[in-house]
Amino acid sequence: MTRSRITTLAALSAGVAYVAIAPVAAAQAVSTSAVAPQEEATTEEIIVTGVLRDTTASKAPVAVTTVSEERIRDTVPVSAADLLTEIPGVVVNSDAGETKNTVYARGLSNGTASGTYGYYWTTILEDGMPVVPAPYSNFQPDMFLRADATIRRVQAVRGGSAAVTGPNAPGGLFNYISKTGLSDPGGLAIVRLGIEGEDNPYQKFDLYYGWRNEERDLGFSIGGNYRRSFGYRDIPYPLNRGGQIKANANVNYVSGLGSGGFLVSFKYLNDHTGNLDNYRPLAYGFDNPQFTEQFGNSVNFLPTGDLSHTVPFGGNGDTREWNPSDFSHEKSIAGGIKWDHEFGGGWSFTNNFRIQRNQVNHTYATDIGYQSLLNADTFRLLGTQAAGLANTPGFFTLSDRSTGQVLARVYRITATSQNGVCVTPVSNGYCIDRNTPNILPNQSIVNQAPIDSTNLILTVGSSNSSGVIRSRDITDQFTLTKDFGPVTVTAGSYFNLTRFSRDFAYAGRGIMPLQNNPTTLDVDFQTTTTTAAGGAAGTVYQLTDPTGFGALGSSTGLTLRDRANVREISPMFGITWEPTSRLLFDFGARYTFYRGWGVNQRYSTNPNAASRTFGGIDGDPLTLYDNLYAIESAATTFRYDKSTRFLQYSGAVSYMISNQAALYARYTKGRKNNDAFWDGFNVSQTLADQFSLDPLPTIEQYELSLQFRNKWLTFNPVVFYTDLTNVAVRNNGGLLADGVTRYTTRPFFSHYRSYGLELDNTIRFTRWFDIRNVLTLNKGKTVSFASISLGTCNGVPTPEKCPNGILPPDDDTATYLSGPQERAAVVTYNGTANVHFGPFAAYYRFRYISSRPVTVRDTFRLPAQKLSDIGLRYNLSKAVTLNLNVNNLFNDMNPTQLSQVGTRPPELTEEQFLEMYPNALSQVQTNAPRSYFLTVSARF
């Protein structure tokens, strides 16, 4: 049996009517040529991605890569997105978990730093249809797709025709194509067991069965997977658990009106996935960060114990349940019908219809950060601000919830005459009580920078992670094609209607000791002076509930109801002209009519929250944790109805030099509609009314490629140039006049540019040994980046701060910076050496990403990333295969995300801060450590 294959087919299409790719060669081949030798014509790849009709790999070129089923089985991808590391020009970061990965192509890294929006310029397709037609923050396509035994191959188109044939994804399309009974009859069972990190178990079970009749005009298949794993950190409950079931049926027919076939498909996914970037381990420094001796890299700061609790959702009795051990619970039900028909005489059509419902219930802990007990936000965001107690003299007591032991006591100081109770200097109006020993753990860790420098604790919250997001999608794509001989014309239309809802109730905020496997503390506040705000001296207010969370359902975090509707109608047209057998011209265009309408309800602070007689949900004025819930009101309900229309087009010319070599050139002008633009409608109806979808981000792309292929060598360099303008930038950290409720600023616009080289190359030294090289050289530049500064009115404005009645959002400004493109590496390399002898096969893969700037200021960089993987395969029989894989063979630890602890002093620039405090505390996310996997596959 031959070694697994990744067939890379690079060719340029007409953008619409044809995409041409080099045919699949014999089993080991990685093909990048647009032209196949005659003897291999029968194995020519059928391309279904980035085209308006299925086509063979024998026409004009486009940059496409196909990852085969064998390659998927032989490697152990952390996530479905991990398969995309095999594609030139594509950069993937899946270090934080199976979902919420970040993926970008051709230098379009901006806007993808967070996994909650990691596919901003690209998208995932399942059998040619979008998994999430209308993406949203924390509602991304990889949440609803799993790579298992039902996947036949993955086709990826980067740039080019993606703007014309894809749904609002000009950067690239990644199509996960399912097996059918007609294409893959027989059964396959896969059992994979592994160890992630030091000793965390991994278990995955896949099953597939396909059947077809002897006439091969009727077939069906069914399959799916179940997986349970803890990830690579020491988390006490499973990070991932669940799976999916998929099924489909084929019927082919011949009639007096022609021939064709139907494919009916169904999917049910029910899964839980966690994300390890909710917190980042503690380190010193930025250029070469070193993890703290106390914790290292595998520490768990996610809260432990039974923390499930009920959260009030508004003041009408609605509630939500929140359990951080459930992480994100994804569900998807999808069904589709694809109809292909050939009329004869060159006429054909295809209609692909899909209806689905996606849902994710977020109940994971987030906002996990390192903070000083003396930081004003430590207790203000726990509820004292909303309750009107932020400036009340008194002390906070932090206790172990299980034993009642007092771990620390913090005084709120409002006058210098009160300083006698302090054992530490007063900071931000707070100090540590001199009469109560501070026995919180790891208090010896000190930040060398003057921000949250001593008395460190952990904070935990639930912003953007305590609610349900749902979408109901109806999607259809239709194409009609006429082949006139040298000219082929395709016309069609894409339609999508999404009904979207988001219901979030802030699950609260807690304080945890700085230790491995922490849990939340009990916190109360006792007044020391009689005041109007705090009542009589000696009054004790309970800030946290029995699970250690306060400010439940408040506007400290997201408490809201959103209802949105998105409709896209996109007529498409493509034409291909071959005046000679060697020369080809093609052109494609897509005109989109887009509309988004709905209503946002942003819940605001309960007006009774500061009343000392208001008892909240339980009727007790002294249990503040349930007295602060936010409520809906007409003043915070915003309606909108926005629309836009825009044209995208792509044109190419290719020339076949010989049967082994071809050239192509292409120009594409694409646009990106602003996904979930309505999220910023949270301040006033006037601002919502003034908002415009235009101007849209605009992408201009140029490509030039040489393709060469013979029996022993494939060589496919692609030179590209990308110019991206009108990229909106907003800041969601602003505070309204109550000092609690957040708002999003108006947009400011940025401009980016990148150019470089993509190389896909395979050298076959012998029939049993080959090396594949995937190299991307990229020079990214931020031409102008909008750096937003919140105005002086931000949060609890006074007449002095906000004269003439200016509101907090009114005086936000932006300055414009230039420099390198954030997180864009100059060099990305993936090299694989393959060996195969009879029943034995092996590979060694080396991956490298050069250092890259964290921000446009380029004051500190993520160091170069180097990883090695190996895989061994032995065929015990024709039916049974054994695989052993070691990911990250040398256990390299490479930072993939890096940030400072706390908020930089406003009087210091980023450059000044790093120069003064090069060894300040930092937060570092790294790649996964060494992991081992044993896989047994059996065909039947």
PDB file of N, CA and C in Angstrom, residues 650-709:
ATOM      1  N   SER A 650     -13.395  38.681 -10.940  1.00  0.00           N
ATOM      2  CA  SER A 650     -12.081  38.062 -11.062  1.00  0.00           C
ATOM      3  C   SER A 650     -11.859  37.655 -12.507  1.00  0.00           C
ATOM      4  N   GLY A 651     -10.666  37.961 -13.032  1.00  0.00           N
ATOM      5  CA  GLY A 651     -10.337  37.600 -14.401  1.00  0.00           C
ATOM      6  C   GLY A 651      -8.961  36.975 -14.475  1.00  0.00           C
ATOM      7  N   ALA A 652      -8.785  36.045 -15.440  1.00  0.00           N
ATOM      8  CA  ALA A 652      -7.512  35.348 -15.537  1.00  0.00           C
ATOM      9  C   ALA A 652      -7.192  35.022 -16.972  1.00  0.00           C
ATOM     10  N   VAL A 653      -5.886  34.873 -17.236  1.00  0.00           N
ATOM     11  CA  VAL A 653      -5.408  34.377 -18.509  1.00  0.00           C
ATOM     12  C   VAL A 653      -4.346  33.332 -18.212  1.00  0.00           C
ATOM     13  N   SER A 654      -4.384  32.218 -18.941  1.00  0.00           N
ATOM     14  CA  SER A 654      -3.385  31.183 -18.727  1.00  0.00           C
ATOM     15  C   SER A 654      -2.852  30.708 -20.067  1.00  0.00           C
ATOM     16  N   TYR A 655      -1.611  30.244 -20.015  1.00  0.00           N
ATOM     17  CA  TYR A 655      -0.981  29.736 -21.232  1.00  0.00           C
ATOM     18  C   TYR A 655      -0.260  28.442 -20.909  1.00  0.00           C
ATOM     19  N   MET A 656      -0.578  27.386 -21.659  1.00  0.00           N
ATOM     20  CA  MET A 656       0.031  26.085 -21.477  1.00  0.00           C
ATOM     21  C   MET A 656       1.296  26.037 -22.330  1.00  0.00           C
ATOM     22  N   ILE A 657       2.440  26.077 -21.651  1.00  0.00           N
ATOM     23  CA  ILE A 657       3.721  26.078 -22.357  1.00  0.00           C
ATOM     24  C   ILE A 657       3.980  24.724 -22.997  1.00  0.00           C
ATOM     25  N   SER A 658       3.697  23.681 -22.230  1.00  0.00           N
ATOM     26  CA  SER A 658       3.864  22.315 -22.694  1.00  0.00           C
ATOM     27  C   SER A 658       2.922  21.440 -21.891  1.00  0.00           C
ATOM     28  N   ASN A 659       2.991  20.138 -22.123  1.00  0.00           N
ATOM     29  CA  ASN A 659       2.155  19.231 -21.348  1.00  0.00           C
ATOM     30  C   ASN A 659       2.584  19.150 -19.895  1.00  0.00           C
ATOM     31  N   GLN A 660       3.738  19.750 -19.578  1.00  0.00           N
ATOM     32  CA  GLN A 660       4.254  19.700 -18.217  1.00  0.00           C
ATOM     33  C   GLN A 660       4.334  21.070 -17.554  1.00  0.00           C
ATOM     34  N   ALA A 661       4.086  22.138 -18.270  1.00  0.00           N
ATOM     35  CA  ALA A 661       4.280  23.474 -17.707  1.00  0.00           C
ATOM     36  C   ALA A 661       3.200  24.431 -18.188  1.00  0.00           C
ATOM     37  N   ALA A 662       2.830  25.365 -17.315  1.00  0.00           N
ATOM     38  CA  ALA A 662       1.829  26.372 -17.646  1.00  0.00           C
ATOM     39  C   ALA A 662       2.084  27.632 -16.836  1.00  0.00           C
ATOM     40  N   LEU A 663       1.596  28.743 -17.353  1.00  0.00           N
ATOM     41  CA  LEU A 663       1.643  30.039 -16.672  1.00  0.00           C
ATOM     42  C   LEU A 663       0.228  30.563 -16.508  1.00  0.00           C
ATOM     43  N   TYR A 664       0.015  31.343 -15.482  1.00  0.00           N
ATOM     44  CA  TYR A 664      -1.257  32.060 -15.394  1.00  0.00           C
ATOM     45  C   TYR A 664      -1.059  33.378 -14.665  1.00  0.00           C
ATOM     46  N   ALA A 665      -1.993  34.294 -14.908  1.00  0.00           N
ATOM     47  CA  ALA A 665      -2.035  35.577 -14.197  1.00  0.00           C
ATOM     48  C   ALA A 665      -3.489  35.885 -13.901  1.00  0.00           C
ATOM     49  N   ARG A 666      -3.723  36.505 -12.777  1.00  0.00           N
ATOM     50  CA  ARG A 666      -5.104  36.820 -12.384  1.00  0.00           C
ATOM     51  C   ARG A 666      -5.164  38.127 -11.611  1.00  0.00           C
ATOM     52  N   TYR A 667      -6.300  38.812 -11.803  1.00  0.00           N
ATOM     53  CA  TYR A 667      -6.640  39.991 -11.002  1.00  0.00           C
ATOM     54  C   TYR A 667      -8.029  39.775 -10.412  1.00  0.00           C
ATOM     55  N   THR A 668      -8.170  40.107  -9.113  1.00  0.00           N
ATOM     56  CA  THR A 668      -9.453  39.966  -8.421  1.00  0.00           C
ATOM     57  C   THR A 668      -9.724  41.224  -7.613  1.00  0.00           C
ATOM     58  N   LYS A 669     -10.956  41.680  -7.665  1.00  0.00           N
ATOM     59  CA  LYS A 669     -11.387  42.757  -6.775  1.00  0.00           C
ATOM     60  C   LYS A 669     -12.574  42.239  -5.974  1.00  0.00           C
ATOM     61  N   GLY A 670     -12.368  42.095  -4.673  1.00  0.00           N
ATOM     62  CA  GLY A 670     -13.404  41.565  -3.806  1.00  0.00           C
ATOM     63  C   GLY A 670     -13.751  42.528  -2.692  1.00  0.00           C
ATOM     64  N   ARG A 671     -14.851  42.246  -2.038  1.00  0.00           N
ATOM     65  CA  ARG A 671     -15.270  43.057  -0.889  1.00  0.00           C
ATOM     66  C   ARG A 671     -15.734  42.137   0.222  1.00  0.00           C
ATOM     67  N   LYS A 672     -15.720  42.663   1.420  1.00  0.00           N
ATOM     68  CA  LYS A 672     -16.121  41.898   2.592  1.00  0.00           C
ATOM     69  C   LYS A 672     -17.200  42.674   3.332  1.00  0.00           C
ATOM     70  N   ASN A 673     -18.400  42.096   3.378  1.00  0.00           N
ATOM     71  CA  ASN A 673     -19.441  42.741   4.169  1.00  0.00           C
ATOM     72  C   ASN A 673     -19.132  42.583   5.651  1.00  0.00           C
ATOM     73  N   ASN A 674     -19.496  43.559   6.451  1.00  0.00           N
ATOM     74  CA  ASN A 674     -19.176  43.539   7.872  1.00  0.00           C
ATOM     75  C   ASN A 674     -20.087  42.564   8.612  1.00  0.00           C
ATOM     76  N   ASP A 675     -19.540  41.402   8.993  1.00  0.00           N
ATOM     77  CA  ASP A 675     -20.319  40.427   9.745  1.00  0.00           C
ATOM     78  C   ASP A 675     -20.794  41.039  11.061  1.00  0.00           C
ATOM     79  N   ALA A 676     -22.028  40.751  11.407  1.00  0.00           N
ATOM     80  CA  ALA A 676     -22.585  41.156  12.707  1.00  0.00           C
ATOM     81  C   ALA A 676     -22.344  42.629  13.002  1.00  0.00           C
ATOM     82  N   PHE A 677     -22.584  43.474  12.020  1.00  0.00           N
ATOM     83  CA  PHE A 677     -22.370  44.915  12.205  1.00  0.00           C
ATOM     84  C   PHE A 677     -23.222  45.490  13.315  1.00  0.00           C
ATOM     85  N   TRP A 678     -24.333  44.838  13.611  1.00  0.00           N
ATOM     86  CA  TRP A 678     -25.279  45.376  14.591  1.00  0.00           C
ATOM     87  C   TRP A 678     -24.784  45.286  16.030  1.00  0.00           C
ATOM     88  N   ASP A 679     -23.707  44.574  16.266  1.00  0.00           N
ATOM     89  CA  ASP A 679     -23.237  44.394  17.635  1.00  0.00           C
ATOM     90  C   ASP A 679     -22.901  45.727  18.299  1.00  0.00           C
ATOM     91  N   GLY A 680     -22.526  46.710  17.510  1.00  0.00           N
ATOM     92  CA  GLY A 680     -22.159  48.005  18.076  1.00  0.00           C
ATOM     93  C   GLY A 680     -23.322  48.921  18.376  1.00  0.00           C
ATOM     94  N   PHE A 681     -24.553  48.487  18.112  1.00  0.00           N
ATOM     95  CA  PHE A 681     -25.708  49.337  18.391  1.00  0.00           C
ATOM     96  C   PHE A 681     -26.107  49.157  19.849  1.00  0.00           C
ATOM     97  N   ASN A 682     -25.439  49.870  20.734  1.00  0.00           N
ATOM     98  CA  ASN A 682     -25.656  49.686  22.170  1.00  0.00           C
ATOM     99  C   ASN A 682     -25.602  50.985  22.958  1.00  0.00           C
ATOM    100  N   VAL A 683     -25.634  52.121  22.266  1.00  0.00           N
ATOM    101  CA  VAL A 683     -25.529  53.397  22.965  1.00  0.00           C
ATOM    102  C   VAL A 683     -26.803  54.218  22.811  1.00  0.00           C
ATOM    103  N   SER A 684     -27.169  54.486  21.569  1.00  0.00           N
ATOM    104  CA  SER A 684     -28.365  55.309  21.326  1.00  0.00           C
ATOM    105  C   SER A 684     -28.951  54.954  19.971  1.00  0.00           C
ATOM    106  N   GLN A 685     -30.234  55.208  19.823  1.00  0.00           N
ATOM    107  CA  GLN A 685     -30.900  54.967  18.546  1.00  0.00           C
ATOM    108  C   GLN A 685     -30.341  55.888  17.473  1.00  0.00           C
ATOM    109  N   THR A 686     -29.944  57.084  17.867  1.00  0.00           N
ATOM    110  CA  THR A 686     -29.383  58.030  16.900  1.00  0.00           C
ATOM    111  C   THR A 686     -28.132  57.476  16.258  1.00  0.00           C
ATOM    112  N   LEU A 687     -27.234  56.912  17.075  1.00  0.00           N
ATOM    113  CA  LEU A 687     -26.015  56.329  16.525  1.00  0.00           C
ATOM    114  C   LEU A 687     -26.335  55.145  15.629  1.00  0.00           C
ATOM    115  N   ALA A 688     -27.302  54.343  15.997  1.00  0.00           N
ATOM    116  CA  ALA A 688     -27.700  53.215  15.153  1.00  0.00           C
ATOM    117  C   ALA A 688     -28.256  53.710  13.830  1.00  0.00           C
ATOM    118  N   ASP A 689     -29.047  54.775  13.866  1.00  0.00           N
ATOM    119  CA  ASP A 689     -29.620  55.321  12.642  1.00  0.00           C
ATOM    120  C   ASP A 689     -28.543  55.902  11.732  1.00  0.00           C
ATOM    121  N   GLN A 690     -27.508  56.477  12.322  1.00  0.00           N
ATOM    122  CA  GLN A 690     -26.460  57.116  11.536  1.00  0.00           C
ATOM    123  C   GLN A 690     -25.488  56.106  10.929  1.00  0.00           C
ATOM    124  N   PHE A 691     -25.491  54.881  11.426  1.00  0.00           N
ATOM    125  CA  PHE A 691     -24.525  53.880  10.979  1.00  0.00           C
ATOM    126  C   PHE A 691     -24.760  53.512   9.512  1.00  0.00           C
ATOM    127  N   SER A 692     -23.669  53.336   8.782  1.00  0.00           N
ATOM    128  CA  SER A 692     -23.748  52.907   7.387  1.00  0.00           C
ATOM    129  C   SER A 692     -22.827  51.715   7.168  1.00  0.00           C
ATOM    130  N   LEU A 693     -23.289  50.741   6.378  1.00  0.00           N
ATOM    131  CA  LEU A 693     -22.446  49.607   6.039  1.00  0.00           C
ATOM    132  C   LEU A 693     -21.314  50.001   5.099  1.00  0.00           C
ATOM    133  N   ASP A 694     -21.490  51.061   4.369  1.00  0.00           N
ATOM    134  CA  ASP A 694     -20.469  51.517   3.429  1.00  0.00           C
ATOM    135  C   ASP A 694     -19.566  52.561   4.094  1.00  0.00           C
ATOM    136  N   PRO A 695     -18.302  52.637   3.704  1.00  0.00           N
ATOM    137  CA  PRO A 695     -17.652  51.820   2.681  1.00  0.00           C
ATOM    138  C   PRO A 695     -17.269  50.441   3.229  1.00  0.00           C
ATOM    139  N   LEU A 696     -17.356  49.431   2.387  1.00  0.00           N
ATOM    140  CA  LEU A 696     -16.994  48.073   2.775  1.00  0.00           C
ATOM    141  C   LEU A 696     -15.491  47.862   2.626  1.00  0.00           C
ATOM    142  N   PRO A 697     -14.926  46.960   3.425  1.00  0.00           N
ATOM    143  CA  PRO A 697     -13.531  46.568   3.178  1.00  0.00           C
ATOM    144  C   PRO A 697     -13.367  46.061   1.748  1.00  0.00           C
ATOM    145  N   THR A 698     -12.342  46.544   1.084  1.00  0.00           N
ATOM    146  CA  THR A 698     -12.096  46.207  -0.315  1.00  0.00           C
ATOM    147  C   THR A 698     -10.743  45.531  -0.452  1.00  0.00           C
ATOM    148  N   ILE A 699     -10.724  44.406  -1.175  1.00  0.00           N
ATOM    149  CA  ILE A 699      -9.505  43.625  -1.359  1.00  0.00           C
ATOM    150  C   ILE A 699      -9.178  43.553  -2.843  1.00  0.00           C
ATOM    151  N   GLU A 700      -7.997  44.019  -3.211  1.00  0.00           N
ATOM    152  CA  GLU A 700      -7.487  43.829  -4.556  1.00  0.00           C
ATOM    153  C   GLU A 700      -6.361  42.811  -4.496  1.00  0.00           C
ATOM    154  N   GLN A 701      -6.428  41.805  -5.383  1.00  0.00           N
ATOM    155  CA  GLN A 701      -5.434  40.739  -5.381  1.00  0.00           C
ATOM    156  C   GLN A 701      -4.890  40.528  -6.793  1.00  0.00           C
ATOM    157  N   TYR A 702      -3.565  40.359  -6.863  1.00  0.00           N
ATOM    158  CA  TYR A 702      -2.884  40.018  -8.106  1.00  0.00           C
ATOM    159  C   TYR A 702      -2.141  38.701  -7.881  1.00  0.00           C
ATOM    160  N   GLU A 703      -2.176  37.824  -8.888  1.00  0.00           N
ATOM    161  CA  GLU A 703      -1.466  36.550  -8.795  1.00  0.00           C
ATOM    162  C   GLU A 703      -0.731  36.283 -10.100  1.00  0.00           C
ATOM    163  N   LEU A 704       0.451  35.683  -9.984  1.00  0.00           N
ATOM    164  CA  LEU A 704       1.214  35.231 -11.140  1.00  0.00           C
ATOM    165  C   LEU A 704       1.865  33.916 -10.765  1.00  0.00           C
ATOM    166  N   SER A 705       1.669  32.883 -11.603  1.00  0.00           N
ATOM    167  CA  SER A 705       2.139  31.561 -11.220  1.00  0.00           C
ATOM    168  C   SER A 705       2.768  30.814 -12.386  1.00  0.00           C
ATOM    169  N   LEU A 706       3.791  30.047 -12.050  1.00  0.00           N
ATOM    170  CA  LEU A 706       4.373  29.065 -12.946  1.00  0.00           C
ATOM    171  C   LEU A 706       4.088  27.685 -12.374  1.00  0.00           C
ATOM    172  N   GLN A 707       3.672  26.757 -13.236  1.00  0.00           N
ATOM    173  CA  GLN A 707       3.388  25.401 -12.791  1.00  0.00           C
ATOM    174  C   GLN A 707       4.157  24.424 -13.653  1.00  0.00           C
ATOM    175  N   PHE A 708       4.894  23.549 -12.975  1.00  0.00           N
ATOM    176  CA  PHE A 708       5.671  22.542 -13.698  1.00  0.00           C
ATOM    177  C   PHE A 708       5.510  21.213 -12.991  1.00  0.00           C
ATOM    178  N   ARG A 709       5.368  20.147 -13.790  1.00  0.00           N
ATOM    179  CA  ARG A 709       5.203  18.841 -13.199  1.00  0.00           C
ATOM    180  C   ARG A 709       5.673  17.754 -14.150  1.00  0.00           C
TER     181      ARG A 709
END
